[in-house]
GROMACS .gro file of C-alpha atoms in nm:
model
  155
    1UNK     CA    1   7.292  11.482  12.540
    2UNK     CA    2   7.497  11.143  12.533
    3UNK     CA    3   7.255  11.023  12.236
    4UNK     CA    4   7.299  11.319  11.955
    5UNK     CA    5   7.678  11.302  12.054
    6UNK     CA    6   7.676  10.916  11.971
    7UNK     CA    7   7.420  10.969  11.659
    8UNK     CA    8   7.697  11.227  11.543
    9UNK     CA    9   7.927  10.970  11.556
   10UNK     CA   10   7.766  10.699  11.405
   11UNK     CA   11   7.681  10.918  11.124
   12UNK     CA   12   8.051  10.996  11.096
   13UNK     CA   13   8.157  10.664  11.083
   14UNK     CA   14   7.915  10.615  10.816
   15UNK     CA   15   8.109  10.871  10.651
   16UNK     CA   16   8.403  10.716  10.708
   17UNK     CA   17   8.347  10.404  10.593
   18UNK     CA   18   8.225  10.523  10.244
   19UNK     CA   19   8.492  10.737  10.207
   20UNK     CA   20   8.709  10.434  10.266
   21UNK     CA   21   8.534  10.192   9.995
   22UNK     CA   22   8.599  10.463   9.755
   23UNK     CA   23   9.003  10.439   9.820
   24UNK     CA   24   8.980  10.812   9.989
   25UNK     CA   25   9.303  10.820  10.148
   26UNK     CA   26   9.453  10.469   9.998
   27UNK     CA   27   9.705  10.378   9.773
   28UNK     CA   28   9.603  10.239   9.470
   29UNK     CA   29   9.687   9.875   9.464
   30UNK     CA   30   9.770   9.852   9.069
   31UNK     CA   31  10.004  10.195   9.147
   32UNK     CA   32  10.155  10.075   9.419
   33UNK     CA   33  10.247   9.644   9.360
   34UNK     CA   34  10.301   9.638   9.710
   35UNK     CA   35  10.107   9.569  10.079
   36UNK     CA   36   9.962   9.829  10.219
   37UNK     CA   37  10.193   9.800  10.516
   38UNK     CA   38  10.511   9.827  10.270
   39UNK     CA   39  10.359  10.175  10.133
   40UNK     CA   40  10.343  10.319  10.547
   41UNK     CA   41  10.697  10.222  10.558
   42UNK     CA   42  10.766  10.360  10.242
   43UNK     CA   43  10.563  10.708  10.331
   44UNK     CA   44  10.776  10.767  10.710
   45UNK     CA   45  11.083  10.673  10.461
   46UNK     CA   46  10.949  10.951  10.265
   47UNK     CA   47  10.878  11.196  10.602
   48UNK     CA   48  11.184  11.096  10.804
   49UNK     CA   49  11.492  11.030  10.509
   50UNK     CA   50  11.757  10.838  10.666
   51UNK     CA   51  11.593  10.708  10.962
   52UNK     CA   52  11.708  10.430  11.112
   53UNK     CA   53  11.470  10.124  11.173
   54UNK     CA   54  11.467  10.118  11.505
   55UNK     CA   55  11.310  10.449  11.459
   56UNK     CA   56  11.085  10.386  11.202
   57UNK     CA   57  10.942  10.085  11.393
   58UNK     CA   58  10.863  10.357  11.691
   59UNK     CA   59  10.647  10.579  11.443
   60UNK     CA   60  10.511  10.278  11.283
   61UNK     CA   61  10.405  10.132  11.580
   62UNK     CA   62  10.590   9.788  11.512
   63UNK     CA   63  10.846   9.552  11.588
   64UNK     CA   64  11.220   9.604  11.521
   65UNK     CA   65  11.232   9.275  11.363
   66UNK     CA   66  10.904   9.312  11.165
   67UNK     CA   67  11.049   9.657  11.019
   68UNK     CA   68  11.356   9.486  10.921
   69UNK     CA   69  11.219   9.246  10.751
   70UNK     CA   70  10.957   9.472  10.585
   71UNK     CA   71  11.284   9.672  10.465
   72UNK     CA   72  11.448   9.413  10.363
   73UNK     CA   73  11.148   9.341  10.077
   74UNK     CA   74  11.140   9.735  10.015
   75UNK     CA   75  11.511   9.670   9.947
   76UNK     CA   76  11.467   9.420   9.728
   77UNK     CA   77  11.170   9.586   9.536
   78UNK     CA   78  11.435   9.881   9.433
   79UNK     CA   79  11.219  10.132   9.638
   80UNK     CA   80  11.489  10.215   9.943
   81UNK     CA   81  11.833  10.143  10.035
   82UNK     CA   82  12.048  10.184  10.359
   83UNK     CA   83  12.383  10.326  10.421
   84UNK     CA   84  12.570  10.301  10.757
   85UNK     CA   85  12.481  10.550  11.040
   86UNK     CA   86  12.753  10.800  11.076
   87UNK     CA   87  12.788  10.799  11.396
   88UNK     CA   88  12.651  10.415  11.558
   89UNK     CA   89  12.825  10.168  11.327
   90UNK     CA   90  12.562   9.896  11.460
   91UNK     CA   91  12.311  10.103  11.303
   92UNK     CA   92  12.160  10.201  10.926
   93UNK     CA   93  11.951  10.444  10.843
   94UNK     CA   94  11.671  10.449  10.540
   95UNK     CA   95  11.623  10.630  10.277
   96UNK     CA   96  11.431  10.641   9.931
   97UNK     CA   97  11.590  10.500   9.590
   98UNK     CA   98  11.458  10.707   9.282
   99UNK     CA   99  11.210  10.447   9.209
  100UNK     CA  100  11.096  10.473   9.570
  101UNK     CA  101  11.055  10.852   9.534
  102UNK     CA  102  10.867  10.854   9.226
  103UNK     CA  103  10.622  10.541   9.358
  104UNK     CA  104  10.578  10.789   9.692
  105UNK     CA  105  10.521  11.057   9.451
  106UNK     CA  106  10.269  10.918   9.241
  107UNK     CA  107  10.076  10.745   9.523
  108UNK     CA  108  10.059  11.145   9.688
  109UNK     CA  109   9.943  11.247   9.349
  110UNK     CA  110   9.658  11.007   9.338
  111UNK     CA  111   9.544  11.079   9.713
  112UNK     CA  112   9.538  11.468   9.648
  113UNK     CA  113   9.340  11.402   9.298
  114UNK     CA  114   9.098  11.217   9.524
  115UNK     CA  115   9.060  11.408   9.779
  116UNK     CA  116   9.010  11.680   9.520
  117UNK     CA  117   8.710  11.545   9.379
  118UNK     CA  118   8.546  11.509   9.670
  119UNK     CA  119   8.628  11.856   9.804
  120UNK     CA  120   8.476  11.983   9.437
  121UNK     CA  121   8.138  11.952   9.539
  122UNK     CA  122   8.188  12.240   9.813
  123UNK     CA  123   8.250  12.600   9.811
  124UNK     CA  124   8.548  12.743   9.892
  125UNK     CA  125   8.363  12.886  10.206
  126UNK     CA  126   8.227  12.543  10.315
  127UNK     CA  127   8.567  12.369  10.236
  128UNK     CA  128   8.729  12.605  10.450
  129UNK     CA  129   8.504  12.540  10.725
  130UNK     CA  130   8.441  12.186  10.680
  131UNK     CA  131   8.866  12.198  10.770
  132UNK     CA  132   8.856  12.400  11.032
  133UNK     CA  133   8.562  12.225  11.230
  134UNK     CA  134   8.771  11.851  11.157
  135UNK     CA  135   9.088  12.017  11.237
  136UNK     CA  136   8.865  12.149  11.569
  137UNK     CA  137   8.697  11.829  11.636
  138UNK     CA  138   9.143  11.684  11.604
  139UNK     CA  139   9.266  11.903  11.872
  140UNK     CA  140   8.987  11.785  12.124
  141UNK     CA  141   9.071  11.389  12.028
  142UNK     CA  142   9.444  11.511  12.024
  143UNK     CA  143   9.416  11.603  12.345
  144UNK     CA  144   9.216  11.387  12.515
  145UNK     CA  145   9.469  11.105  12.418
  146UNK     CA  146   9.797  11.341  12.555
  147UNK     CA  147   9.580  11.366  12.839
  148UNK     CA  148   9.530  10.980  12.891
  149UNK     CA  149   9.866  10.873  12.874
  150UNK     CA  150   9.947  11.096  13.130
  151UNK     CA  151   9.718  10.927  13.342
  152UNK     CA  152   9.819  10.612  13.215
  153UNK     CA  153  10.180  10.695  13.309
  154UNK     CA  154  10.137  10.795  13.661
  155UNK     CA  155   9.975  10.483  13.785
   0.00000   0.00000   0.00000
């Protein structure tokens, strides 16, 4: 049983990795002129406007310092700008210039063309369920990690 579940996945990860190598889910380097790192910060920018860094480096996963700094050349690129929190006067929070907005907009544009394409090839019926059964297949990783750190939190 153990085998076709790990044949499954290796045949997913196949997948994967050509869907990768044809930019599926990327930002196109020559739309965006900066790191790939730079355009996540720019995208929870995007989610979250006005968020402060030490927030932002929680979602990204990164250092306070290392988001800072990251900002600071997202700054300097015109693409955000900070203002003073209201409320914590230590604190700034981050949000999207115009130029940032329309770079985040055209970079979504691009992924959704993309992602269009490859969807074309399917029928509305198998789209539909080829979402549901990855949406499915989600929930169980979802929570099987929830479940995990729960673990991992009690010891």
């Amino acid at each position: 049983m153990r085998d076709k579940f790990y044949d499954a996945a290796d045949e997913f990860f196949t997948l994967m990795t050509r869907l990768r190598r044809m930019g599926v889910g990327a930002s196109p380097p020559e739309m965006t002129q900066i790191s790939p790192a730079l355009m996540a910060l720019v995208e929870q920018v995007a989610a979250v406007p006005d968020s402060s860094i030490v927030d932002l480096a929680r979602r990204l996963e990164r250092a306070v310092p290392t988001v800072s700094v990251e900002v600071r050349h997202l700054e300097d690129a015109g693409l955000v700008a900070r203002r003073p929190h209201p409320q914590d006067g230590r604190a700034v929070q981050v949000f999207l210039t115009s130029e940032g907005r329309a770079l985040y907009e055209r970079v979504q544009r691009a992924r959704r063309d993309t992602l269009a394409r490859l969807l074309s090839g399917l029928t509305s019926e198998e789209r539909a369920t080829l979402l549901r059964l990855l949406g499915k297949a989600m929930q169980a990783l979802e929570r099987e990690d929830e479940l995990q750190e729960e673990g991992s939190t009690k010891t």
